[in-house]
Coordinates of C-alpha atoms and ligand atoms in Angstrom, one line a residue:
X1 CA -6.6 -224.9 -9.3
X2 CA -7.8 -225.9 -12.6
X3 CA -5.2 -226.0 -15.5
X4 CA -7.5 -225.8 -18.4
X5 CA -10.8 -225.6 -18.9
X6 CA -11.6 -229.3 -19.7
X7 CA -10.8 -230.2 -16.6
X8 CA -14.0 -228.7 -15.4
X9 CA -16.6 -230.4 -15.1
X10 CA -20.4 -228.1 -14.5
X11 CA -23.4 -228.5 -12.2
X12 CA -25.8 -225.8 -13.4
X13 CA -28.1 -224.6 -10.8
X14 CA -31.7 -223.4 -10.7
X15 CA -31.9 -221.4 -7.4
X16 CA -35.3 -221.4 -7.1
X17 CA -35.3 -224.8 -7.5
X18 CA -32.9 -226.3 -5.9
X19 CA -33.2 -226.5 -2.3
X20 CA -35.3 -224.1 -0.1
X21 CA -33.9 -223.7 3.2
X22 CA -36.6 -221.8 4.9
X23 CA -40.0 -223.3 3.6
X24 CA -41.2 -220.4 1.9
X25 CA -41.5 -222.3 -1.3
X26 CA -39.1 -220.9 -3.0
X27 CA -35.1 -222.4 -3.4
X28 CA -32.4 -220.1 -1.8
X29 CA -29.0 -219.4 -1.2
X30 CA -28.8 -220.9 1.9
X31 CA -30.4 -224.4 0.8
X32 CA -27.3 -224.1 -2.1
X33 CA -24.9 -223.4 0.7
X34 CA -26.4 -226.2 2.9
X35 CA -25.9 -228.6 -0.2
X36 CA -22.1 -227.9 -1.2
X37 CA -21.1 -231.2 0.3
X38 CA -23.1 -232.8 -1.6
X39 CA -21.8 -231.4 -4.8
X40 CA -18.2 -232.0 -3.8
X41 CA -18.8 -235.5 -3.3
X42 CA -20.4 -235.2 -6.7
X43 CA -17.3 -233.9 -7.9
X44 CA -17.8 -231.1 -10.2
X45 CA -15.7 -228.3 -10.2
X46 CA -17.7 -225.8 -11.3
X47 CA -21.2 -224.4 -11.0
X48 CA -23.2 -222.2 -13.3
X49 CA -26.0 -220.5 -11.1
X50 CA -29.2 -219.3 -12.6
X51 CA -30.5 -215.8 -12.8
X52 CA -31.4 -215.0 -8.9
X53 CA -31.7 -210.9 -9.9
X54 CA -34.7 -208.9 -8.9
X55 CA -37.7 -209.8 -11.1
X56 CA -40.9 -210.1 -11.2
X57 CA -40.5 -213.8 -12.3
X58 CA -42.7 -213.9 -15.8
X59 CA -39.7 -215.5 -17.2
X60 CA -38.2 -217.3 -14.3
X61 CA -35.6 -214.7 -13.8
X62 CA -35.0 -214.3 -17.1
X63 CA -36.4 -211.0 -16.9
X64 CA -34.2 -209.0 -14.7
X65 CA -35.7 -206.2 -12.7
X66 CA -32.4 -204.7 -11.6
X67 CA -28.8 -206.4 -12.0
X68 CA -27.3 -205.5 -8.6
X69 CA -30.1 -206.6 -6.4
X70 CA -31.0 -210.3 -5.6
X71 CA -34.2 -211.6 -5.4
X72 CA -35.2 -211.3 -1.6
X73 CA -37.0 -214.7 -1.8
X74 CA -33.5 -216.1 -3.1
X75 CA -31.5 -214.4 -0.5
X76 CA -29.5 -211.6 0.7
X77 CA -25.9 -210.1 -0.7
X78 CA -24.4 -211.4 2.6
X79 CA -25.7 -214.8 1.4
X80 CA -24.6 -214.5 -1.9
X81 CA -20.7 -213.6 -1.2
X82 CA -20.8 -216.8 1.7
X83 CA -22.0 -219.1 -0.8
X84 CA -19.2 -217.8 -2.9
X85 CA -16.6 -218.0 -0.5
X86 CA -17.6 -221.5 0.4
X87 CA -17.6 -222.9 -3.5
X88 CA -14.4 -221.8 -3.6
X89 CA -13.1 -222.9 -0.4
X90 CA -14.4 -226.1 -1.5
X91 CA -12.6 -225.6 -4.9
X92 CA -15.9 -225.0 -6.9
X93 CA -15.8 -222.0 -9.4
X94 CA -18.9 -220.2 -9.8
X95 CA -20.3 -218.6 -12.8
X96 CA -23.8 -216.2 -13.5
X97 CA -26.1 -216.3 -15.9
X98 CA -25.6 -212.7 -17.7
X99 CA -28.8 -212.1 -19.4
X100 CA -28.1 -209.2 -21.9
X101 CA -30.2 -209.4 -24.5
X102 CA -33.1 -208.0 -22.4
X103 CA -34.7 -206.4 -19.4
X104 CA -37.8 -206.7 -17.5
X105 CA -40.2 -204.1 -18.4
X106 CA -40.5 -202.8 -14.8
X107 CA -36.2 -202.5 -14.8
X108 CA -36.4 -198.7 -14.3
X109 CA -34.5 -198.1 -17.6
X110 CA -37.4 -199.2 -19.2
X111 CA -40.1 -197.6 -16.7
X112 CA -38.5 -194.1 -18.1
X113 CA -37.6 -195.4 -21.7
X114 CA -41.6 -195.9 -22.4
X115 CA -42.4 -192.6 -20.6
X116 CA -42.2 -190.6 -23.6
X117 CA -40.3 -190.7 -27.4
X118 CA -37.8 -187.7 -25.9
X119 CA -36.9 -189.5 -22.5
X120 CA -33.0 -190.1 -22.0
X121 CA -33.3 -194.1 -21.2
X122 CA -36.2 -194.1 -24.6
X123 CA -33.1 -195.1 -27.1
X124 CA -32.1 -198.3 -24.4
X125 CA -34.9 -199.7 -26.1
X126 CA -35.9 -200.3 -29.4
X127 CA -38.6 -198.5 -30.4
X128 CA -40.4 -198.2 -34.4
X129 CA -43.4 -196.8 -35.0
X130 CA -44.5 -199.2 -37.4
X131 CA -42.4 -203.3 -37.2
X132 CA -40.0 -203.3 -39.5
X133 CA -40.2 -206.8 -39.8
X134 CA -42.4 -209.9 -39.3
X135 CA -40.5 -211.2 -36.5
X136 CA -41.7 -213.5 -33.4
X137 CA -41.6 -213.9 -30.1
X138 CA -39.9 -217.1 -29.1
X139 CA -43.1 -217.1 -26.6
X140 CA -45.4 -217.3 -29.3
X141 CA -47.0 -213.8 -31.5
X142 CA -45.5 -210.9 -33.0
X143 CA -42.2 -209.9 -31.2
X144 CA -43.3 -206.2 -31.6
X145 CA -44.9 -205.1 -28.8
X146 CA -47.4 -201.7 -29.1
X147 CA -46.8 -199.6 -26.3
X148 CA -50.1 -197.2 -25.7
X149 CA -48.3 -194.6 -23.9
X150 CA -46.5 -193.7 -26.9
X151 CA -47.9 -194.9 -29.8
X152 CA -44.6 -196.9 -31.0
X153 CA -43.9 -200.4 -30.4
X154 CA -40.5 -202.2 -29.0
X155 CA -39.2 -205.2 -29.6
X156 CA -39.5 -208.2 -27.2
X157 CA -38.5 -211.2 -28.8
X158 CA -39.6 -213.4 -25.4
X159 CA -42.2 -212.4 -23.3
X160 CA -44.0 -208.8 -23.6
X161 CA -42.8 -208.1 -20.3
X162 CA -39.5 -208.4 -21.6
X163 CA -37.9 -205.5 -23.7
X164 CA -34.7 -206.3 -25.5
X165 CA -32.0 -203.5 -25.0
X166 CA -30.6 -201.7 -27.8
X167 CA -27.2 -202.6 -28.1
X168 CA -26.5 -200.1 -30.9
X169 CA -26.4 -197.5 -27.8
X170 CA -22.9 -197.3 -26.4
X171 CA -24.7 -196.2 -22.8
X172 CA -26.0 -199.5 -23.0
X173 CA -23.1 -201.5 -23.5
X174 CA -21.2 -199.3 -21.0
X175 CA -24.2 -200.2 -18.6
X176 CA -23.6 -204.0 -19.0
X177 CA -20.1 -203.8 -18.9
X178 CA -20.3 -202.7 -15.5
X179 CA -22.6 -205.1 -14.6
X180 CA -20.0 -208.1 -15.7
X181 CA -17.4 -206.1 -13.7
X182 CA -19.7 -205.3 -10.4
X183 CA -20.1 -209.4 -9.7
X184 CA -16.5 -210.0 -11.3
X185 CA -15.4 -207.7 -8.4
X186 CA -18.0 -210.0 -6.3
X187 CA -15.3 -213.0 -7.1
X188 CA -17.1 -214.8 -9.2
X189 CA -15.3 -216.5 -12.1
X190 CA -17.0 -216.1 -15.4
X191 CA -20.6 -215.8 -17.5
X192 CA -23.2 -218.1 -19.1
X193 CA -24.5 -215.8 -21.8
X194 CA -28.4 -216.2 -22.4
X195 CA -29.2 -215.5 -26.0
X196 CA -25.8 -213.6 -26.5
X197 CA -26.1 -214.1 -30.6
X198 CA -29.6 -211.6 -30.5
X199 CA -27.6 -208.3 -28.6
X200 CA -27.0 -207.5 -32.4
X201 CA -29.5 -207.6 -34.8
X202 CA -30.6 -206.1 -38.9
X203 CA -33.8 -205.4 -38.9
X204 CA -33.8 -206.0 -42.7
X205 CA -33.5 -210.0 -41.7
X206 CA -36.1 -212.5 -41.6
X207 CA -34.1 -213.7 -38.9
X208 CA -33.8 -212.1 -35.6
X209 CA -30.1 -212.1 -34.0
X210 CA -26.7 -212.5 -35.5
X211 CA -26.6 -208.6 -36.9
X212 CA -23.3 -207.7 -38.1
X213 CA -22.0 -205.7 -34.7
X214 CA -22.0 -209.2 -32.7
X215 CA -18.9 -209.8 -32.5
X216 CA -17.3 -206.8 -32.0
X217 CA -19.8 -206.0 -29.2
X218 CA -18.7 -209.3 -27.6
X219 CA -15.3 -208.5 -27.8
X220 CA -15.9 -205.1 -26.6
X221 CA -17.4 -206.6 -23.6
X222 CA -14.9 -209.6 -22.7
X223 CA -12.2 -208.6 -24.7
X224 CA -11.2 -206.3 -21.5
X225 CA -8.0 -206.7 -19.2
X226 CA -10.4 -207.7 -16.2
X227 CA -12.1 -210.6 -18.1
X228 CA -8.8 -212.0 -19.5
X229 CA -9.0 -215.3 -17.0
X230 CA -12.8 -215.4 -16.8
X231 CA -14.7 -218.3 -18.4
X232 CA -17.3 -217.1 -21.1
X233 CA -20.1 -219.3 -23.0
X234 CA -22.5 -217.8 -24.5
X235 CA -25.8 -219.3 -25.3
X236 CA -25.5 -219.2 -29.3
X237 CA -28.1 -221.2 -31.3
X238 CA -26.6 -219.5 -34.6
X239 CA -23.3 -221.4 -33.9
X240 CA -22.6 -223.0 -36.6
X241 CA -19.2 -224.7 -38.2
X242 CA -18.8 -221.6 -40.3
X243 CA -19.0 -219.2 -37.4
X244 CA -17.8 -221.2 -34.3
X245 CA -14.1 -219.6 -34.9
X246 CA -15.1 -216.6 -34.6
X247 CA -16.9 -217.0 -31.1
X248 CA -14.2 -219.2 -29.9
X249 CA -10.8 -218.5 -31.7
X250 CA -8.6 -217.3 -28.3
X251 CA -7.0 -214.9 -30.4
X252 CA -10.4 -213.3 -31.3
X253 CA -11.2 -212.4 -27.0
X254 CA -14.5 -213.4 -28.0
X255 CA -15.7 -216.2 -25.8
X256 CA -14.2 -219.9 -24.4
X257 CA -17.0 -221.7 -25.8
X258 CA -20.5 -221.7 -27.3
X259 CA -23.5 -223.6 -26.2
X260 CA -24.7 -224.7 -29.7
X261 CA -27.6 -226.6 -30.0
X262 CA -27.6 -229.3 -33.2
X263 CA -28.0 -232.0 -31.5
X264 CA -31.0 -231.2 -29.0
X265 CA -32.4 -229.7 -32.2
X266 CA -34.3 -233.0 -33.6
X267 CA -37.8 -233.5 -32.5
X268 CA -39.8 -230.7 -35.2
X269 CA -40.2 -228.6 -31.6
X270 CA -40.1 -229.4 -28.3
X271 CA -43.8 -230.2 -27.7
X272 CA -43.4 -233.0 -30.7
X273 CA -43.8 -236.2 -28.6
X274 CA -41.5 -238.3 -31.2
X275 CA -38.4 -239.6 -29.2
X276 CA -35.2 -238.4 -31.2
X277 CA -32.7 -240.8 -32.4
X278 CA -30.3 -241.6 -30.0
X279 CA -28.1 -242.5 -32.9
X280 CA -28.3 -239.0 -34.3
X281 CA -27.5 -237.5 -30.9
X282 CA -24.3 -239.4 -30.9
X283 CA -23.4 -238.3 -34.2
X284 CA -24.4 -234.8 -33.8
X285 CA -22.3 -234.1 -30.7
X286 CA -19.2 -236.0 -32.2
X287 CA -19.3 -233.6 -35.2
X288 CA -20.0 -230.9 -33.1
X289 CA -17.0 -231.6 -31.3
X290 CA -14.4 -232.2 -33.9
X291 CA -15.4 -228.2 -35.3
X292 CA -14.1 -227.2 -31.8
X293 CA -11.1 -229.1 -31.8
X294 CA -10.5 -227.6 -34.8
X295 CA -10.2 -224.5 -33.9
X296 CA -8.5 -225.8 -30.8
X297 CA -11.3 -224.5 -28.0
X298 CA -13.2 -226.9 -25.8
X299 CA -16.5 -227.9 -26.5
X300 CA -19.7 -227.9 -24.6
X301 CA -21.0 -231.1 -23.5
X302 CA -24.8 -231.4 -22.2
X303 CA -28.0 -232.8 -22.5
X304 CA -30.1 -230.9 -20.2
X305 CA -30.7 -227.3 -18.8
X306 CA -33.3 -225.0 -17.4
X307 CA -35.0 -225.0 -20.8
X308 CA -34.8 -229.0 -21.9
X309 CA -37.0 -231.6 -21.0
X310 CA -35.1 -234.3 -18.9
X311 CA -32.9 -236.2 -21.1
X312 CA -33.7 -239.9 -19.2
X313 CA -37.8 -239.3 -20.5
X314 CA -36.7 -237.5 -23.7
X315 CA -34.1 -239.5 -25.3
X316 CA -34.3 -243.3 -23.1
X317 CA -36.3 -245.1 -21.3
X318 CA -37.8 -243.3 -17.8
X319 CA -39.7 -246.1 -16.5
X320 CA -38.1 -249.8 -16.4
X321 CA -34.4 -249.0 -17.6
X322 CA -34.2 -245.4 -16.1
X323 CA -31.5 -246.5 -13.7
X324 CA -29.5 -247.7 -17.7
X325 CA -30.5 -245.2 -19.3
X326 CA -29.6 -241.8 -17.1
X327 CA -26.3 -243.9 -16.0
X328 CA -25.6 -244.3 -19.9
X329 CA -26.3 -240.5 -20.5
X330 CA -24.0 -239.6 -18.1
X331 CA -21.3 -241.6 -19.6
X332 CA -21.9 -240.2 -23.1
X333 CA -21.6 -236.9 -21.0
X334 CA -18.9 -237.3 -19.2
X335 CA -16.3 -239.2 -20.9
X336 CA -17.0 -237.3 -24.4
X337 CA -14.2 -234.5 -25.4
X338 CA -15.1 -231.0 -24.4
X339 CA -16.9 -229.5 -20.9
X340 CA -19.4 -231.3 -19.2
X341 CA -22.4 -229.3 -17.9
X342 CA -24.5 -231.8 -15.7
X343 CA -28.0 -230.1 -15.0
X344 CA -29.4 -230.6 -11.4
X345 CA -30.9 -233.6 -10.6
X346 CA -29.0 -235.2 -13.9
X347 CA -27.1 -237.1 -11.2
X348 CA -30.0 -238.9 -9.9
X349 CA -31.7 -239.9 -12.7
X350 CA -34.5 -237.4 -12.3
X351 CA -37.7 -237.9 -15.3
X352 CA -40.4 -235.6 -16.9
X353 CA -42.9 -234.9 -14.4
X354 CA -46.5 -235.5 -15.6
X355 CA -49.6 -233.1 -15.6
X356 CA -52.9 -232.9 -16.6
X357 CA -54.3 -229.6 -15.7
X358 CA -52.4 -226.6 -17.5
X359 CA -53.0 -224.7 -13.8
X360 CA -50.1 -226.9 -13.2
X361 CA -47.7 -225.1 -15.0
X362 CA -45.9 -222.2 -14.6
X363 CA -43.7 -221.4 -17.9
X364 CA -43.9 -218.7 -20.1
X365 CA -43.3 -220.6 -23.1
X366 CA -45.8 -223.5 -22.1
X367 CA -48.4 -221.1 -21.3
X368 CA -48.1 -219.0 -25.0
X369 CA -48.4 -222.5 -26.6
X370 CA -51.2 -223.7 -24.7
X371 CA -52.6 -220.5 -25.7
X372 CA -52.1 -220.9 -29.3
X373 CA -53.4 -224.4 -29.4
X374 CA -55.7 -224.8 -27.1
X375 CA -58.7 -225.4 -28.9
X376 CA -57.3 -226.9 -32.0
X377 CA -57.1 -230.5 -30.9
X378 CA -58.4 -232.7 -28.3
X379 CA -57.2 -231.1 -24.4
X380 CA -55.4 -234.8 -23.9
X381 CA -53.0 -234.8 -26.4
X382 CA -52.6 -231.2 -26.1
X383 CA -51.3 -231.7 -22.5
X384 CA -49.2 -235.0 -23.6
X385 CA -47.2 -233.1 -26.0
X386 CA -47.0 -230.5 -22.9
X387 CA -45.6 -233.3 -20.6
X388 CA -43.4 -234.5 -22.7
X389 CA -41.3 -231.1 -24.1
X390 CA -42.5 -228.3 -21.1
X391 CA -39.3 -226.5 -20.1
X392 CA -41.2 -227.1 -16.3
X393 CA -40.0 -230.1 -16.3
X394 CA -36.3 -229.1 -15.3
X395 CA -37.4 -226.8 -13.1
X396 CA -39.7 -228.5 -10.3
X397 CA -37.8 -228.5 -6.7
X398 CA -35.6 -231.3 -6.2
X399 CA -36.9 -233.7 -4.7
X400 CA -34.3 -234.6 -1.8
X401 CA -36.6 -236.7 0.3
X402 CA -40.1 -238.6 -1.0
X403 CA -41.7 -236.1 1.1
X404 CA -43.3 -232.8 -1.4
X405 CA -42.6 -229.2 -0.4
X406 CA -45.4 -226.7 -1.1
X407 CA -43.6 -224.7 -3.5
X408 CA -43.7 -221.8 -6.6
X409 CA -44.0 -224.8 -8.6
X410 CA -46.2 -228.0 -9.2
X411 CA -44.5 -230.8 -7.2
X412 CA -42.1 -233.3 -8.8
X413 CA -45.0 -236.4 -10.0
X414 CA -42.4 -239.3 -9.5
X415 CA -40.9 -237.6 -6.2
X416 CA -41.9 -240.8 -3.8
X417 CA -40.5 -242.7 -6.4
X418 CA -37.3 -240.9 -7.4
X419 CA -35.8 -238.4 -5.3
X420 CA -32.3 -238.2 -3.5
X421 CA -32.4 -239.7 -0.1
X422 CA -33.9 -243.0 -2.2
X423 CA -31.0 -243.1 -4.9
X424 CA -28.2 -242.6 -2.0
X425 CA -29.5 -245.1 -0.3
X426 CA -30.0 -247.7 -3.4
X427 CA -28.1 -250.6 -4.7
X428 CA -28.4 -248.9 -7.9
X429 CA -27.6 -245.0 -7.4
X430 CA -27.5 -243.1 -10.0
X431 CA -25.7 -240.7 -8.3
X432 CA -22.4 -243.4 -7.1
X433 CA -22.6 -244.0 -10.9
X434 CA -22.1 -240.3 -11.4
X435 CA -19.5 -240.2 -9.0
X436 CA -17.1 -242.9 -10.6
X437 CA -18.1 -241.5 -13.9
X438 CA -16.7 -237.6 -12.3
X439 CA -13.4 -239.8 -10.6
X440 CA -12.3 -241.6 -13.8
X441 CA -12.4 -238.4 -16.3
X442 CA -10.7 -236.9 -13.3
X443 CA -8.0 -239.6 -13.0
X444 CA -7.4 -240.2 -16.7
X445 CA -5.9 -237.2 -18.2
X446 CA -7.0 -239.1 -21.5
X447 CA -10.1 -237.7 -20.8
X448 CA -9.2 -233.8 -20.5
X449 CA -6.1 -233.9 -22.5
X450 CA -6.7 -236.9 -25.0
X451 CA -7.2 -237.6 -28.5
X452 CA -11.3 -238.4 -29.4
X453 CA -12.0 -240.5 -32.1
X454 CA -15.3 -242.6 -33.1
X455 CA -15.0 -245.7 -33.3
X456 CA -18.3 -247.3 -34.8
X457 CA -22.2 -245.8 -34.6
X458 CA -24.2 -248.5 -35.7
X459 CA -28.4 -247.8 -35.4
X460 CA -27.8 -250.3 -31.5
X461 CA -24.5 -248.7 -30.3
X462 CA -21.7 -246.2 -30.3
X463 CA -18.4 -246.1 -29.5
X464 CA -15.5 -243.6 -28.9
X465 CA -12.4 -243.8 -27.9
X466 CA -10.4 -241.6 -25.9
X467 CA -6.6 -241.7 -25.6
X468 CA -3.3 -240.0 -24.3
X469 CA 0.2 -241.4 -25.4
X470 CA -0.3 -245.3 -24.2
X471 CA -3.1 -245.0 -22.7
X472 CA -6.9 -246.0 -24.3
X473 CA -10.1 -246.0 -23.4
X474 CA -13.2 -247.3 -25.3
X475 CA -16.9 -246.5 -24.2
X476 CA -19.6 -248.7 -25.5
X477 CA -22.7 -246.6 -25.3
X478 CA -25.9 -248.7 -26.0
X479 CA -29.1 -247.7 -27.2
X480 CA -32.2 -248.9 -26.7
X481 CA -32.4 -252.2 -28.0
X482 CA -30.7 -255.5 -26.8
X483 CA -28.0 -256.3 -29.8
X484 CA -24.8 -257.9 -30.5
X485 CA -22.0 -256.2 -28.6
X486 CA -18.8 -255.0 -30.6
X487 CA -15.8 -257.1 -29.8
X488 CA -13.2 -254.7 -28.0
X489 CA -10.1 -257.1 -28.2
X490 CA -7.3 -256.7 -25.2
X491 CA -9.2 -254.5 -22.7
X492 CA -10.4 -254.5 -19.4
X493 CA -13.9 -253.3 -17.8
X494 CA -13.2 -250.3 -16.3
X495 CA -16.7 -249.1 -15.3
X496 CA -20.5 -251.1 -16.2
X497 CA -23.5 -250.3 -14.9
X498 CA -25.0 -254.0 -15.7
X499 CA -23.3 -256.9 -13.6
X500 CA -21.9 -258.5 -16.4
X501 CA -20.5 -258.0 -20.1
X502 CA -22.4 -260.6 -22.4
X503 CA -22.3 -261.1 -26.3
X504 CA -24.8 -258.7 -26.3
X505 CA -25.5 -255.3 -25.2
X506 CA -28.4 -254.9 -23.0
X507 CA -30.6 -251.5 -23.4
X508 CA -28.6 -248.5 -22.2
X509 CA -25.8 -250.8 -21.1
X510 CA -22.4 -248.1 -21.1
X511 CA -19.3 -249.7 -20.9
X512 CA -16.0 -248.4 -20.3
X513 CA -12.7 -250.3 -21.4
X514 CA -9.1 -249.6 -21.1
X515 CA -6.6 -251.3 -23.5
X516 CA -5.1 -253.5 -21.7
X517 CA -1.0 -252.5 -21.4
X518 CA 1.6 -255.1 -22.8
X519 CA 2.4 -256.7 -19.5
X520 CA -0.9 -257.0 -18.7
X521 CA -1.3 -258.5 -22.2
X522 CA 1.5 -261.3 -21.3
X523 CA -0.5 -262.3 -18.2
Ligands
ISL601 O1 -35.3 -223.5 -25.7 C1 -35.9 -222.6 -26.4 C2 -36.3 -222.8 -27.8 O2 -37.6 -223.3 -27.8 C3 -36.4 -221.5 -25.8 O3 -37.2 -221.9 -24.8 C4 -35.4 -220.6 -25.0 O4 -36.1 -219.4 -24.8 C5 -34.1 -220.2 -25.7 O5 -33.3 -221.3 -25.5 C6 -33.5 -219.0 -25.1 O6 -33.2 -219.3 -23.7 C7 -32.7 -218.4 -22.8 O7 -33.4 -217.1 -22.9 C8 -34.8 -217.1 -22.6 C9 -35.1 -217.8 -21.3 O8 -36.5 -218.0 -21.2 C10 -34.4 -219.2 -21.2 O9 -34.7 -219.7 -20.0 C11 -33.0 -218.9 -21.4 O10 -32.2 -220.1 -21.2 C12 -35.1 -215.6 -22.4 O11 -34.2 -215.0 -21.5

């Protein structure tokens, strides 16, 4: 049993990508069941699972057709409470995506909401007969949506096929309170909330989300008896230091933590090829983190998900230091104060996968761009800035042998070259780096329970420190560019992933120290 919640330590998983266990293309609960071994010799503790509802897949899942039923290619409900079972028998929590902000358009609340302006379901919806507002799609146009049938437009502030649900109706929020409580009573043990900060919005904004019933509607939702012991993060890019205490203050029964987004938030958009400074990474999460240990909850801790391009390509070097830099990453990751979500295929180092037809591609926010700009500039650089920021790139299958899987998606591009089988067997796994990463938070309470403090972030290096009552730890995270190393007096290499410690830092070199104790220091 975890004691609190830094012990845990996150794998999210895509289901559809993950692994596929019966060849239809398509990743499935019995390919996440067959892989549990896997993840406990990881050693995470917890696993977010991506939507896997009924859909009709415009969004990836993210448009849910109906809430109870799973996606047949996915599985069965028989599957789904096994692969339960066994993540816990393995002592892996398991939480769901809860994605409330919207519905599919073919969910049958909104087949009969659009029917006509006097149905009972038309008010789950929101409906004007004229946009109140200039808002946009994340997807690209306007985020109202005219409806024919009825002459009115809803609001969709993703894809047109999906409506978002009008929270202001207590049916509504008495609908997706039973949803929380119908996979609660399923076993699982808490909720990643997609876009939670947009359930309330004023339409007299120029920005969509945030409206002034947010928080009480959260409460109302998790502030219940049955969600007392669940763990809650919501997906909240309006988290800011001024509001963050009023997602995460315990006393508020709002949520445990936020995903907040600052420091991903660096490149002028995701399709603007520009790597980000890793130096303003570091600094972003650090401050990031001191606001939640201000207001004593745990902070997120993550560089990747379904929706970010992979961080090795992104932020390092993907090609001759890729073993460095994911290693690196994933010590930044793991061994920084909060909860550590580690996205599938983090673990082995996986890159950006490259493209140059856009038939390749299957996301809905990829597409709408390509729509917008195709055209506007040459097709090459159009499908470089593409490669480099599509949220496809998280999402091909994993690529556990070299050998490529017909699948719903275009096949991994570096999969002879990087895939799982290949790193397990290599003098240099990513993965066994992973692994001692996973056992030294987990031995070192000054990881969970310690003090964090920066140390120095100079434009070749950071370091933090972490430390519990005698006990100190100093990680020397390197950035791209060979420099002199910072003297860390009295302390002992705990963990490298070069062969040596030199006067100078070698690209993404990470190292971890402990202070050496005061008999060692006599030896
Ligand atoms: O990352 C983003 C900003 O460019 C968006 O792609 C993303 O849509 C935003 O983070 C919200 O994400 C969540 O809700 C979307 C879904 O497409 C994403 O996969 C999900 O994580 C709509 O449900």
């Amino acid at each position: 049993m975890l004691k609190t919640d830094k012990e845990r330590i996150f794998y999210q998983i895509y289901p559809k990508s993950f692994c596929d266990s019966n060849g239809d293309g398509v990743g499935d609960f019995r390919g996440i069941i067959s892989k549990i071994p896997y993840l406990k010799e990881l050693g995470i503790n917890s696993v977010w699972i991506s939507p896997f509802f009924e859909s009709p897949g415009v969004d990836s899942g993210y448009d849910i057709s109906d809430y109870r039923a799973i996606d047949p290619q996915i599985g069965t409900m028989d599957d789904f409470e096994e692969m339960v079972s066994c993540f816990h028998e393995n002592g892996i929590d398991a939480i769901l995506d809860f994605v409330a902000n919207h519905t599919s358009t073919e969910h049958v609340w909104f087949k009969e909401s659009e029917k006509s302006k006097d149905n009972p379901f038309r008010n789950y919806y929101i409906w004007r007969k004229t946009p109140p507002n200039e808002w946009e799609s994340t997807f690209g146009g306007s985020a109202w949506e005219y409806d024919e049938k009825t002459g009115e437009y809803y609001l969709r502030s993703f894809a047109k096929e999906q409506a978002d649900l009008n929270w202001e109706n207590p049916k509504v929020r008495q609908e997706m309170q039973a949803v929380v409580d119908f996979w609660l009573e399923k076993g699982v043990n808490g909720f990643r909330c997609d876009v939670l900060d947009l359930i309330s919005k004023d339409f007299s904004s120029p920005i969509n989300g945030s409206g002034p019933q947010l928080h009480p509607y959260i409460r109302e939702l998790f502030g219940r008896e049955n969600c007392k012991n669940i763990f809650t993060v919501g997906e909240c890019w309006s988290a800011t230091k001024e509001n963050a205490q009023l997602f995460c203050d315990k006393n508020r029964k709002e949520l445990t933590t936020v995903f907040a987004f600052q420091h991903l938030c660096l490149d002028n958009g995701r399709f603007y090829i520009e790597k980000p400074s890793l130096k303003t990474v570091c600094e972003r999460m650090s401050k990031w983190q001191k606001v939640m240990a201000d207001i004593g909850a745990p902070a997120t801790v993550f560089l990747e998900n379904h929706d970010q391009a992979r961080s090795v390509s992104r932020f390092a070097d993907d090609t001759k230091y890729r073993f460095e830099s994911a290693t690196a990453l994933g010590g930044l990751l793991l061994l920084h104060d909060g909860v550590p979500f580690l996205y599938q295929g983090q673990e082995i180092g996986f890159t950006n996968s490259y493209h140059t037809d856009i038939s390749e591609f299957d996301d809905a926010e990829t597409l709408g761009y390509y729509g917008i700009e195709h055209g506007k500039t040459d097709e090459r650089s159009l499908m470089e800035k593409i490669n480099f920021g599509s949220r496809d790139n998280p999402r091909h299958m994993i690529a556990w042998t070299a050998e490529t899987q017909e699948a719903w998606i275009a096949p991994y591009s570096r999969q002879k070259e990087i895939n799982v089988e290949k790193d397990l067997s290599s003098e240099k796994s990513v993965y066994a780096f992973y692994q001692s990463l996973i056992a030294l938070r987990k031995k070192e309470k000054c990881f969970t329970e310690g003090e964090f403090q920066d140390v120095e972030l100079t434009d070749g290096y950071y370091v933090f420190k972490r430390a519990l009552g005698e006990k100190e730890f100093f990680i020397v995270f390197a950035f791209g560019k060979e420099c002199v190393a910072p003297k860390i007096q009295n302390a002992k290499v705990v963990l490298n992933n070069y062969n040596d410690v030199g006067k100078m830092l070698q690209p993404y070199q990470l190292i971890v120290y402990q202070k050496k104790g005061k008999r060692e220091d006599e030896k």
